[in-house]
Coordinates of C-alpha atoms in Angstrom, one line a residue:
M1 CA -5.4 -6.2 14.3
R2 CA -5.3 -9.8 15.5
D3 CA -3.1 -12.2 13.8
F4 CA -5.3 -15.0 12.4
L5 CA -2.5 -16.8 10.7
N6 CA -0.1 -17.1 13.7
E7 CA -2.2 -17.1 16.8
K8 CA -2.7 -20.8 17.1
E9 CA -6.0 -20.8 19.0
L10 CA -7.5 -18.1 16.9
N11 CA -6.4 -19.9 13.7
T12 CA -8.0 -23.2 14.9
L13 CA -11.2 -21.5 15.8
N14 CA -11.5 -19.7 12.4
H15 CA -10.7 -22.9 10.5
S16 CA -13.5 -24.7 12.4
C17 CA -15.9 -21.8 11.8
A18 CA -15.2 -22.1 8.0
H19 CA -16.6 -25.6 8.3
V20 CA -19.6 -24.3 10.1
M21 CA -20.2 -21.9 7.3
A22 CA -19.8 -24.6 4.7
Q23 CA -22.3 -26.8 6.6
A24 CA -24.8 -23.9 6.6
V25 CA -24.4 -23.3 2.9
K26 CA -24.9 -27.0 2.2
H27 CA -28.2 -26.8 4.2
L28 CA -29.4 -23.8 2.2
Y29 CA -28.0 -24.9 -1.1
P30 CA -27.9 -28.7 -1.4
Q31 CA -26.2 -28.5 -4.8
A32 CA -23.2 -26.7 -3.2
K33 CA -19.7 -28.2 -3.7
F34 CA -16.6 -26.9 -1.9
W35 CA -13.0 -26.3 -3.0
V36 CA -10.9 -25.0 -0.1
G37 CA -11.6 -23.0 3.1
P38 CA -8.3 -21.7 4.6
V39 CA -7.5 -19.3 7.4
V40 CA -6.1 -16.0 5.9
E41 CA -4.9 -12.7 7.3
E42 CA -8.4 -11.3 7.6
G43 CA -10.1 -14.4 9.1
F44 CA -11.3 -17.3 6.9
Y45 CA -13.0 -18.0 3.6
Y46 CA -14.5 -20.8 1.6
D47 CA -14.6 -21.2 -2.2
I48 CA -17.9 -22.7 -3.2
D49 CA -19.5 -23.9 -6.5
L50 CA -23.3 -23.1 -6.3
G51 CA -24.1 -24.1 -9.9
D52 CA -26.1 -21.3 -11.5
K53 CA -26.6 -19.5 -8.1
T54 CA -24.6 -16.3 -7.4
I55 CA -24.3 -15.1 -3.8
S56 CA -25.5 -11.6 -3.1
E57 CA -25.3 -9.3 -0.1
E58 CA -28.8 -10.3 0.9
D59 CA -27.8 -14.0 1.2
L60 CA -25.2 -13.5 4.0
P61 CA -27.7 -12.9 6.8
K62 CA -29.5 -16.1 5.8
I63 CA -26.3 -18.1 5.9
E64 CA -25.4 -16.5 9.3
K65 CA -28.8 -17.5 10.7
E66 CA -28.3 -21.1 9.7
M67 CA -24.7 -21.0 11.2
K68 CA -26.2 -19.9 14.5
K69 CA -28.6 -22.8 14.5
I70 CA -25.7 -25.2 13.9
C71 CA -23.6 -23.6 16.7
K72 CA -26.6 -23.8 19.1
D73 CA -27.1 -27.4 18.3
G74 CA -23.5 -28.0 19.6
K75 CA -22.4 -31.1 17.6
R76 CA -19.0 -32.4 18.4
I77 CA -16.3 -32.1 15.7
I78 CA -15.0 -35.6 15.1
R79 CA -11.7 -36.5 13.3
S80 CA -11.5 -39.7 11.2
E81 CA -8.8 -41.3 9.0
I82 CA -9.5 -43.0 5.7
T83 CA -7.4 -44.3 2.8
K84 CA -7.1 -42.6 -0.5
E85 CA -9.3 -45.3 -2.1
E86 CA -12.0 -44.7 0.6
A87 CA -11.8 -41.0 0.1
L88 CA -12.2 -41.3 -3.7
E89 CA -15.3 -43.4 -3.1
K90 CA -16.8 -41.1 -0.4
F91 CA -16.4 -37.9 -2.5
K92 CA -16.9 -39.5 -5.9
D93 CA -19.7 -37.0 -6.8
D94 CA -17.6 -33.9 -6.0
E95 CA -15.0 -33.1 -8.7
Y96 CA -13.3 -30.6 -6.5
K97 CA -12.6 -33.1 -3.7
I98 CA -11.6 -35.7 -6.3
D99 CA -9.0 -33.2 -7.6
L100 CA -7.6 -32.7 -4.1
I101 CA -7.5 -36.4 -3.3
N102 CA -5.8 -37.3 -6.6
H103 CA -2.8 -35.1 -5.6
F104 CA -2.2 -37.4 -2.5
E105 CA 0.4 -40.1 -2.9
E106 CA -0.8 -43.7 -2.9
G107 CA -1.0 -45.1 0.7
T108 CA -1.5 -41.7 2.2
V109 CA -3.8 -41.7 5.2
I110 CA -6.3 -38.9 4.7
S111 CA -8.1 -37.1 7.6
V112 CA -11.8 -36.0 7.4
Y113 CA -13.7 -34.0 10.0
S114 CA -17.4 -34.5 10.7
Q115 CA -20.0 -32.4 12.6
G116 CA -23.5 -33.7 12.4
D117 CA -24.5 -34.1 8.8
F118 CA -21.4 -32.4 7.3
T119 CA -18.1 -34.1 6.5
D120 CA -15.1 -32.5 4.7
L121 CA -11.5 -33.3 3.9
C122 CA -9.2 -31.4 6.3
R123 CA -5.8 -31.6 7.9
G124 CA -7.2 -29.9 11.0
P125 CA -6.9 -29.2 13.8
H126 CA -10.4 -28.1 14.9
V127 CA -12.1 -27.1 18.1
E128 CA -14.0 -29.8 20.1
T129 CA -17.5 -28.6 19.3
V130 CA -19.3 -26.2 16.9
K131 CA -20.7 -24.4 20.0
L132 CA -17.3 -22.7 20.3
C133 CA -17.7 -21.0 16.9
K134 CA -20.8 -18.9 17.9
N135 CA -19.0 -15.5 17.9
F136 CA -18.7 -15.1 14.2
K137 CA -19.6 -12.6 11.4
L138 CA -19.6 -13.0 7.6
I139 CA -17.8 -10.0 6.2
K140 CA -18.0 -10.1 2.4
H141 CA -18.2 -12.2 -0.7
S142 CA -16.6 -12.2 -4.1
G143 CA -15.9 -14.3 -7.1
A144 CA -12.7 -16.3 -7.4
Y145 CA -11.3 -18.5 -10.2
W146 CA -10.9 -22.1 -9.2
K147 CA -7.2 -22.6 -8.3
G148 CA -6.7 -18.9 -9.2
D149 CA -6.6 -19.7 -12.9
K150 CA -8.6 -17.3 -15.1
N151 CA -9.3 -20.2 -17.5
N152 CA -11.3 -22.0 -14.8
K153 CA -14.8 -21.6 -13.5
V154 CA -15.6 -18.7 -11.1
L155 CA -16.5 -20.0 -7.6
Q156 CA -18.3 -18.0 -4.9
R157 CA -15.9 -16.9 -2.1
I158 CA -17.4 -16.0 1.3
Y159 CA -15.2 -14.4 3.9
G160 CA -15.8 -14.4 7.7
V161 CA -14.2 -14.0 11.1
C162 CA -14.6 -15.8 14.4
F163 CA -13.5 -14.9 18.0
P164 CA -13.6 -16.7 21.3
T165 CA -15.8 -13.9 22.9
K166 CA -18.5 -11.6 21.8
E167 CA -16.5 -8.6 23.0
E168 CA -13.5 -9.5 20.8
L169 CA -15.8 -9.9 17.8
E170 CA -17.4 -6.5 18.4
E171 CA -13.9 -4.9 18.8
H172 CA -12.8 -6.4 15.5
L173 CA -16.0 -5.3 13.7
N174 CA -15.5 -1.7 15.0
F175 CA -11.9 -1.9 13.7
L176 CA -13.2 -3.0 10.3
E177 CA -15.7 -0.1 10.2
E178 CA -12.9 2.3 11.1
A179 CA -10.8 0.8 8.3
K180 CA -13.6 1.2 5.9
Q181 CA -13.9 4.9 6.7
R182 CA -10.2 5.3 6.3
D183 CA -9.9 3.3 3.0
H184 CA -8.0 5.6 0.6
R185 CA -10.2 4.4 -2.3
K186 CA -13.3 5.8 -0.5
L187 CA -11.6 9.0 0.6
G188 CA -9.9 9.5 -2.8
K189 CA -13.3 9.5 -4.5
E190 CA -15.0 11.7 -1.9
M191 CA -12.1 14.2 -2.0
G192 CA -11.7 14.2 -5.8
I193 CA -8.1 12.9 -5.6
F194 CA -8.0 10.3 -8.3
M195 CA -10.1 8.1 -10.5
F196 CA -9.9 5.0 -12.7
A197 CA -11.7 4.2 -15.9
D198 CA -11.9 0.9 -17.8
L199 CA -11.6 2.8 -21.0
V200 CA -8.2 4.0 -20.0
G201 CA -7.0 0.7 -18.5
R202 CA -7.0 -1.3 -15.2
G203 CA -4.4 -0.1 -12.7
L204 CA -3.8 3.2 -14.5
P205 CA -4.8 6.0 -12.1
M206 CA -5.8 9.5 -13.3
W207 CA -5.1 12.3 -10.9
L208 CA -7.9 14.9 -10.6
P209 CA -7.1 18.6 -9.8
N210 CA -7.1 18.0 -6.1
G211 CA -4.9 14.9 -6.4
F212 CA -2.5 16.6 -8.7
T213 CA -2.1 19.4 -6.2
V214 CA -1.1 17.0 -3.5
R215 CA 1.3 15.2 -5.8
R216 CA 2.9 18.5 -6.9
L217 CA 3.3 19.6 -3.3
L218 CA 4.9 16.3 -2.2
S219 CA 7.2 16.4 -5.2
D220 CA 8.3 20.0 -4.5
Y221 CA 8.7 19.1 -0.8
I222 CA 11.1 16.2 -1.3
T223 CA 12.9 17.9 -4.2
D224 CA 13.7 20.9 -2.1
K225 CA 15.0 18.7 0.7
E226 CA 17.2 16.8 -1.7
V227 CA 18.6 19.9 -3.4
A228 CA 19.6 21.3 0.0
L229 CA 21.5 18.1 0.6
G230 CA 23.4 18.2 -2.7
Y231 CA 21.3 16.0 -4.9
R232 CA 21.3 16.7 -8.7
H233 CA 18.0 16.1 -10.3
V234 CA 17.6 14.6 -13.8
M235 CA 14.8 13.6 -16.1
T236 CA 14.9 10.4 -18.1
P237 CA 12.5 8.7 -20.6
S238 CA 9.7 6.4 -19.3
L239 CA 10.9 3.6 -21.6
G240 CA 14.2 2.1 -22.7
N241 CA 15.8 -0.3 -25.2
V242 CA 15.6 -3.9 -24.2
K243 CA 19.4 -4.0 -24.4
L244 CA 19.5 -1.6 -21.4
Y245 CA 17.5 -4.0 -19.3
K246 CA 19.6 -7.0 -20.5
T247 CA 22.7 -5.1 -19.3
S248 CA 21.2 -4.2 -16.0
G249 CA 19.9 -7.8 -15.4
H250 CA 16.2 -6.8 -15.2
W251 CA 15.4 -8.7 -18.4
D252 CA 16.5 -12.0 -16.9
H253 CA 15.3 -11.4 -13.4
Y254 CA 12.3 -9.1 -13.7
K255 CA 10.9 -9.6 -17.2
E256 CA 7.6 -11.2 -16.0
D257 CA 6.8 -8.0 -14.1
M258 CA 7.4 -5.7 -17.1
F259 CA 5.1 -4.8 -19.9
P260 CA 5.9 -6.6 -23.1
P261 CA 8.4 -5.0 -25.6
M262 CA 7.3 -2.8 -28.5
E263 CA 9.1 -3.3 -31.8
V264 CA 9.9 0.1 -33.5
D265 CA 12.5 0.8 -36.3
E266 CA 14.2 -2.5 -35.6
E267 CA 14.6 -1.7 -31.9
A268 CA 12.7 -3.2 -29.0
F269 CA 11.5 -0.9 -26.3
V270 CA 9.9 -1.5 -22.9
L271 CA 8.2 0.7 -20.4
R272 CA 10.6 1.0 -17.6
P273 CA 9.9 -0.7 -14.2
M274 CA 12.5 1.3 -12.4
N275 CA 15.1 4.1 -13.0
C276 CA 18.5 2.7 -12.0
P277 CA 19.6 1.6 -15.5
H278 CA 19.0 5.1 -16.9
H279 CA 20.9 6.7 -14.0
M280 CA 23.8 4.3 -14.6
V281 CA 24.1 5.5 -18.2
I282 CA 24.0 9.1 -17.1
Y283 CA 26.9 8.5 -14.7
K284 CA 28.9 6.7 -17.4
N285 CA 28.4 9.7 -19.7
S286 CA 31.3 11.6 -18.0
L287 CA 34.7 10.9 -16.5
H288 CA 34.8 11.1 -12.7
S289 CA 37.6 11.6 -10.2
Y290 CA 37.5 10.3 -6.6
R291 CA 37.2 14.0 -5.7
D292 CA 33.9 14.2 -7.5
L293 CA 32.2 11.5 -5.4
P294 CA 29.7 11.2 -4.0
I295 CA 27.4 12.0 -7.0
R296 CA 23.8 12.0 -6.0
L297 CA 21.4 11.7 -9.0
A298 CA 17.7 12.1 -8.2
E299 CA 14.5 11.9 -10.1
V300 CA 10.7 12.0 -9.6
A301 CA 10.1 9.4 -12.3
N302 CA 7.1 7.6 -13.9
D303 CA 7.5 3.8 -13.8
F304 CA 5.4 0.9 -15.1
R305 CA 5.0 -2.6 -13.8
F306 CA 2.6 -5.3 -15.0
E307 CA 0.9 -6.2 -11.7
A308 CA -1.6 -9.0 -11.7
S309 CA -5.1 -7.7 -11.9
G310 CA -6.0 -9.3 -8.6
A311 CA -3.2 -7.5 -6.9
L312 CA -4.3 -4.0 -8.0
T313 CA -5.4 -1.9 -5.0
G314 CA -6.5 1.6 -5.6
I315 CA -3.4 3.8 -5.8
E316 CA -1.5 1.6 -3.3
R317 CA -0.7 -0.9 -6.0
T318 CA -1.0 0.2 -9.6
R319 CA 0.5 -0.4 -13.1
A320 CA 1.7 3.2 -13.5
F321 CA 3.2 5.1 -10.6
T322 CA 5.7 7.7 -9.7
Q323 CA 8.9 7.2 -7.6
N324 CA 10.9 9.6 -5.6
D325 CA 14.1 7.9 -6.6
S326 CA 17.8 8.5 -6.3
H327 CA 21.2 6.8 -6.9
I328 CA 24.3 7.8 -5.0
F329 CA 27.6 6.9 -6.6
C330 CA 30.3 6.9 -4.0
R331 CA 33.6 5.5 -2.9
P332 CA 33.7 2.5 -0.5
D333 CA 35.0 4.8 2.3
Q334 CA 31.9 7.0 1.8
I335 CA 29.3 4.2 2.2
A336 CA 28.7 4.6 6.0
S337 CA 28.4 8.4 5.8
E338 CA 26.1 8.4 2.8
F339 CA 24.0 5.6 4.3
K340 CA 23.6 7.5 7.6
A341 CA 22.7 10.7 5.7
V342 CA 19.9 8.9 3.8
A343 CA 18.6 7.4 7.1
A344 CA 18.7 10.9 8.6
L345 CA 16.7 12.3 5.7
I346 CA 14.1 9.5 6.1
L347 CA 13.7 10.3 9.8
D348 CA 13.5 14.0 9.1
V349 CA 10.6 13.4 6.6
Y350 CA 8.8 11.1 9.1
K351 CA 9.1 13.8 11.7
D352 CA 7.4 16.2 9.4
F353 CA 4.5 13.8 8.8
G354 CA 4.3 12.6 12.4
F355 CA 5.1 9.0 11.6
K356 CA 6.1 7.2 14.8
D357 CA 5.2 3.5 14.4
Y358 CA 7.9 2.1 12.2
E359 CA 10.8 -0.3 12.3
F360 CA 13.9 -1.1 10.2
R361 CA 14.1 -4.3 8.2
L362 CA 17.4 -5.6 6.8
S363 CA 16.3 -7.4 3.7
L364 CA 18.8 -10.1 2.7
R365 CA 19.0 -12.6 -0.2
D366 CA 18.1 -16.3 0.1
S367 CA 21.4 -17.8 -0.9
E368 CA 19.7 -21.0 -1.9
D369 CA 17.5 -19.3 -4.5
K370 CA 20.1 -18.8 -7.2
E371 CA 17.6 -17.9 -9.9
K372 CA 16.1 -14.9 -8.0
Y373 CA 19.4 -13.1 -7.5
F374 CA 22.4 -12.3 -9.7
G375 CA 26.0 -11.6 -9.0
N376 CA 28.7 -13.5 -7.3
D377 CA 28.7 -14.7 -3.7
D378 CA 31.7 -12.5 -2.7
L379 CA 29.9 -9.3 -3.6
W380 CA 26.7 -10.3 -1.9
E381 CA 28.6 -11.2 1.3
K382 CA 30.5 -8.0 1.2
S383 CA 27.4 -5.8 0.7
E384 CA 25.4 -7.6 3.4
A385 CA 28.3 -7.3 5.8
E386 CA 28.7 -3.6 5.0
L387 CA 25.0 -2.9 5.7
R388 CA 25.1 -4.7 9.1
H389 CA 28.2 -2.8 10.0
V390 CA 26.6 0.6 9.1
L391 CA 23.5 -0.3 11.1
E392 CA 25.5 -1.2 14.1
E393 CA 27.4 2.0 13.8
M394 CA 24.1 3.9 13.7
G395 CA 22.9 2.1 16.8
V396 CA 19.4 1.4 15.3
N397 CA 17.3 -1.6 16.2
Y398 CA 16.5 -3.8 13.1
Y399 CA 15.4 -7.3 12.2
E400 CA 16.6 -9.4 9.3
A401 CA 14.3 -10.8 6.6
K402 CA 15.9 -13.5 4.4
G403 CA 14.7 -13.5 0.8
E404 CA 13.5 -9.9 0.8
A405 CA 16.6 -8.3 -0.9
A406 CA 16.4 -6.7 -4.4
F407 CA 17.8 -9.1 -7.0
Y408 CA 21.0 -7.1 -7.2
G409 CA 21.7 -6.3 -3.6
P410 CA 20.6 -6.2 0.1
K411 CA 18.5 -3.3 1.4
L412 CA 17.2 -1.5 4.5
D413 CA 13.4 -1.2 4.3
V414 CA 11.5 1.1 6.7
Q415 CA 8.3 -0.7 7.6
V416 CA 5.6 1.7 8.7
K417 CA 2.4 0.5 10.5
S418 CA -0.7 2.2 9.0
A419 CA -3.7 3.3 10.9
I420 CA -5.6 0.3 9.7
G421 CA -3.0 -2.2 10.7
H422 CA -1.2 -2.7 7.4
D423 CA 2.6 -3.1 7.4
V424 CA 3.7 -0.8 4.6
T425 CA 7.2 -0.3 3.1
L426 CA 7.5 3.4 2.5
S427 CA 11.3 4.0 2.3
T428 CA 14.2 1.9 1.2
I429 CA 18.0 2.1 1.0
Q430 CA 19.9 -0.5 -1.1
L431 CA 23.6 -1.2 -1.3
D432 CA 24.7 -2.3 -4.8
Y433 CA 28.1 -3.6 -6.0
Q434 CA 26.5 -5.5 -8.9
L435 CA 25.2 -2.8 -11.3
P436 CA 28.5 -0.9 -11.4
E437 CA 30.1 -4.1 -12.6
R438 CA 27.5 -4.8 -15.2
F439 CA 27.7 -1.2 -16.6
E440 CA 31.5 -1.1 -16.1
L441 CA 31.2 2.2 -14.2
T442 CA 34.5 3.7 -13.0
Y443 CA 36.1 6.7 -11.3
V444 CA 39.8 7.6 -11.2
D445 CA 41.2 7.0 -7.6
E446 CA 44.0 8.9 -5.9
N447 CA 46.6 6.6 -7.5
G448 CA 45.3 7.4 -11.0
E449 CA 43.7 3.9 -11.4
K450 CA 40.2 3.3 -12.7
V451 CA 38.1 1.6 -10.0
R452 CA 34.4 0.8 -9.5
P453 CA 32.1 3.1 -7.5
V454 CA 29.5 1.7 -5.1
V455 CA 25.8 2.6 -5.8
I456 CA 23.3 3.3 -3.0
H457 CA 19.7 3.1 -4.3
R458 CA 17.3 5.0 -2.2
A459 CA 13.6 6.1 -2.1
I460 CA 12.4 8.4 0.7
L461 CA 8.7 8.8 -0.1
G462 CA 8.9 5.7 -2.3
S463 CA 6.0 5.6 -4.7
L464 CA 4.2 9.0 -4.5
D465 CA 1.0 7.1 -5.2
R466 CA 1.4 4.6 -2.3
F467 CA 2.6 7.4 0.0
I468 CA -0.6 9.4 -0.7
A469 CA -2.7 6.3 -0.2
F470 CA -1.0 5.8 3.2
L471 CA -1.4 9.5 4.1
L472 CA -5.1 9.5 3.3
E473 CA -5.7 6.5 5.5
E474 CA -3.4 7.8 8.3
T475 CA -5.1 11.2 8.4
K476 CA -8.6 9.9 7.4
G477 CA -8.4 12.5 4.6
N478 CA -7.7 15.3 7.0
L479 CA -4.4 16.3 5.4
P480 CA -2.1 18.8 7.0
L481 CA -2.7 22.4 6.0
W482 CA 0.4 22.7 3.8
L483 CA -0.6 19.6 1.8
S484 CA -4.4 20.1 1.6
P485 CA -5.6 20.7 -2.0
K486 CA -8.0 23.4 -0.7
Q487 CA -6.8 25.2 2.4
I488 CA -9.5 27.8 3.0
I489 CA -13.2 28.2 2.0
V490 CA -14.8 31.6 2.3
L491 CA -18.5 31.5 3.3
P492 CA -20.5 34.8 3.2
V493 CA -23.4 34.6 5.6
N494 CA -25.7 36.4 3.1
N495 CA -24.8 37.0 -0.5
K496 CA -26.7 40.3 -0.7
Y497 CA -24.9 42.0 2.2
H498 CA -21.6 40.1 2.6
Q499 CA -20.4 38.9 -0.9
E500 CA -18.4 42.0 -1.7
Y501 CA -16.3 41.7 1.4
A502 CA -16.0 37.9 0.9
R503 CA -14.6 38.4 -2.6
K504 CA -12.1 41.0 -1.3
V505 CA -10.9 38.4 1.3
L506 CA -10.8 35.7 -1.4
D507 CA -8.6 37.9 -3.7
D508 CA -6.3 39.0 -0.9
L509 CA -5.8 35.4 0.3
R510 CA -5.0 34.2 -3.2
K511 CA -2.4 37.0 -3.6
E512 CA -0.8 35.6 -0.4
G513 CA -0.5 32.2 -2.2
F514 CA -3.2 30.3 -0.3
R515 CA -5.4 27.7 -2.0
V516 CA -8.8 29.2 -1.3
E517 CA -12.3 29.2 -2.8
L518 CA -15.6 31.0 -2.4
D519 CA -18.9 29.2 -1.7
N520 CA -21.5 31.8 -2.4
R521 CA -24.2 29.4 -3.5
D522 CA -27.8 30.2 -2.6
E523 CA -27.9 27.7 0.2
K524 CA -28.2 28.0 4.0
L525 CA -25.0 28.7 5.8
G526 CA -25.3 25.6 7.9
Y527 CA -25.6 23.4 4.8
R528 CA -22.5 25.0 3.3
I529 CA -20.5 24.6 6.6
R530 CA -21.5 20.9 6.8
E531 CA -20.4 20.4 3.2
A532 CA -17.1 22.0 3.8
Q533 CA -16.6 19.7 6.7
M534 CA -17.4 16.7 4.5
R535 CA -14.8 17.9 2.0
K536 CA -12.3 18.1 4.9
I537 CA -11.2 21.7 4.1
P538 CA -8.9 22.8 7.0
Y539 CA -10.3 26.3 7.5
E540 CA -13.8 27.8 7.0
L541 CA -14.1 31.6 7.1
V542 CA -17.6 32.8 8.0
L543 CA -18.1 36.5 7.0
G544 CA -21.1 38.5 8.2
N545 CA -21.9 42.1 9.3
S546 CA -19.3 42.4 12.1
E547 CA -16.5 40.9 10.0
R548 CA -17.3 43.2 7.1
D549 CA -17.6 46.3 9.3
E550 CA -14.5 45.6 11.4
G551 CA -12.2 44.0 8.8
T552 CA -12.0 40.7 10.6
V553 CA -12.6 37.1 9.8
T554 CA -14.3 34.4 11.9
Y555 CA -12.6 31.0 11.3
R556 CA -13.5 27.5 12.2
Q557 CA -11.1 24.5 11.8
Y558 CA -12.0 21.2 10.4
G559 CA -13.5 18.8 13.0
Q560 CA -14.2 21.6 15.5
Q561 CA -17.3 23.5 16.6
K562 CA -15.4 26.4 18.1
Q563 CA -15.3 29.7 16.1
T564 CA -12.7 32.3 16.5
T565 CA -12.7 35.9 15.3
V566 CA -9.4 37.7 14.6
S567 CA -8.1 40.5 12.3
Y568 CA -7.4 39.5 8.7
D569 CA -3.7 40.1 9.2
E570 CA -3.7 37.9 12.3
F571 CA -5.4 35.1 10.4
V572 CA -2.8 35.3 7.6
S573 CA 0.0 35.2 10.1
L574 CA -1.5 32.2 11.8
I575 CA -1.9 30.3 8.5
K576 CA 1.6 31.1 7.3
D577 CA 3.1 29.9 10.6
E578 CA 1.2 26.6 10.4
I579 CA 2.3 26.0 6.8
K580 CA 5.9 27.0 7.5
H581 CA 6.3 24.5 10.4
K582 CA 4.5 21.7 8.6
S583 CA 2.2 21.4 11.6
I584 CA 0.3 18.0 11.8

């Protein structure tokens, strides 16, 4: 996906096209008034007040047609400079422009850009002529509160894109169509993975039978890997006393992202946004020797964060989610080995899922933002130096991101590029000297002294919800066999003659532990095959006379036309091998 924000020429072109769109809107709706029209990651938009008029899908082609006329006319785009007083007079009938102008200091020279009969405030720059904006497309429209404030009027927001050539525009539109087909919200609905309901609450997903199956399999998968590596799994409450979060520092540094407290029996409780405070308390429950460390506590835990309604995105960003979380309590001399072991686990998981397009980001604090982070400078410098040292020992390539650290410590984020061009953080490893101090955690060292452990926070799958969203988009819903909610569908050619054998195959496959169903509806075979393909079921078994008489099955894999006939035992062996090896 092209970078509209950072490619200078593309940015300028899209900014100019936003003005072309505004001019076209003004021609069609003379009452229109304009707020701002910036370039954004997906192209450009303009926020518009159309009075009582609301833009619909049918209006976009009309606006495009007018934009084409403007581009064909080819007016030059001319920059002028005026004083604040002149600007206030020129735009005196437009309260949105007056609001912008009033924020300029006295004496400021203000630039305006004109193209034919349209003039607007703008810093620029712009292209020389509107003729260069001809390769455009209006993508979508929505409502947007003026200044993003829900107490203000809702404006009409129209999004578009513009490219230097027709070929680049077509390539981008094809990419958008592919992204639309891969959208996990669309796939999740079609595949019966999850749903939302206003009656339940915004940002609160409900997992349907197919979705719960995928979640359970992922949870079992990562739990089994962790158990094999010496992790001890725990279960802690989904809420906690406000005092817990004051001790951890979340109350002072994260309160705005938490649900408000509930007062019960003279105690104040909050839904937890993360699990580390609970795990600190579990560690502190027992005495520990240096010989006991590392102690690796893990949990598949439900968490809750009060995300802004505008930020909610399917199951990718929700208010209730489940984390594959762990906290490793170790000695300073164990940091490097534990960190490397976590990184190895991440890479092992990514190999299972076929993830290849990823990079490591060392997320550091912004030392000038004292309010965002807590703890003393010495511990921050120590932990950041430790992470750099470990990464250099590992020999991995990484880049640094100032200001992206957790509020209690630096971290290594694994940034994965999705199939639709999104940069997603799936896994993270954080080094923390701060929480052991705040919770006064100790272990007895070899000299019999009580000293502080170091904590490594880590999430491999991260949020299961976000991981499933990523998987759906990465695979276009064609999940690997071991993870598919329905693995096999049995299709008798004719219910009268083949249903008995189909039911026998169904029962035998279920006894083998496969997730299988029978489609014996009174519909044509071709219809049932097409529907199974739409549901993205990995294997279809078509059973007719020869299969019944010879004890065989004819299978067809999702996305393929080829049909293969094998013995029942051979098919079972094939499926088991594919599941065992987590084949992609």
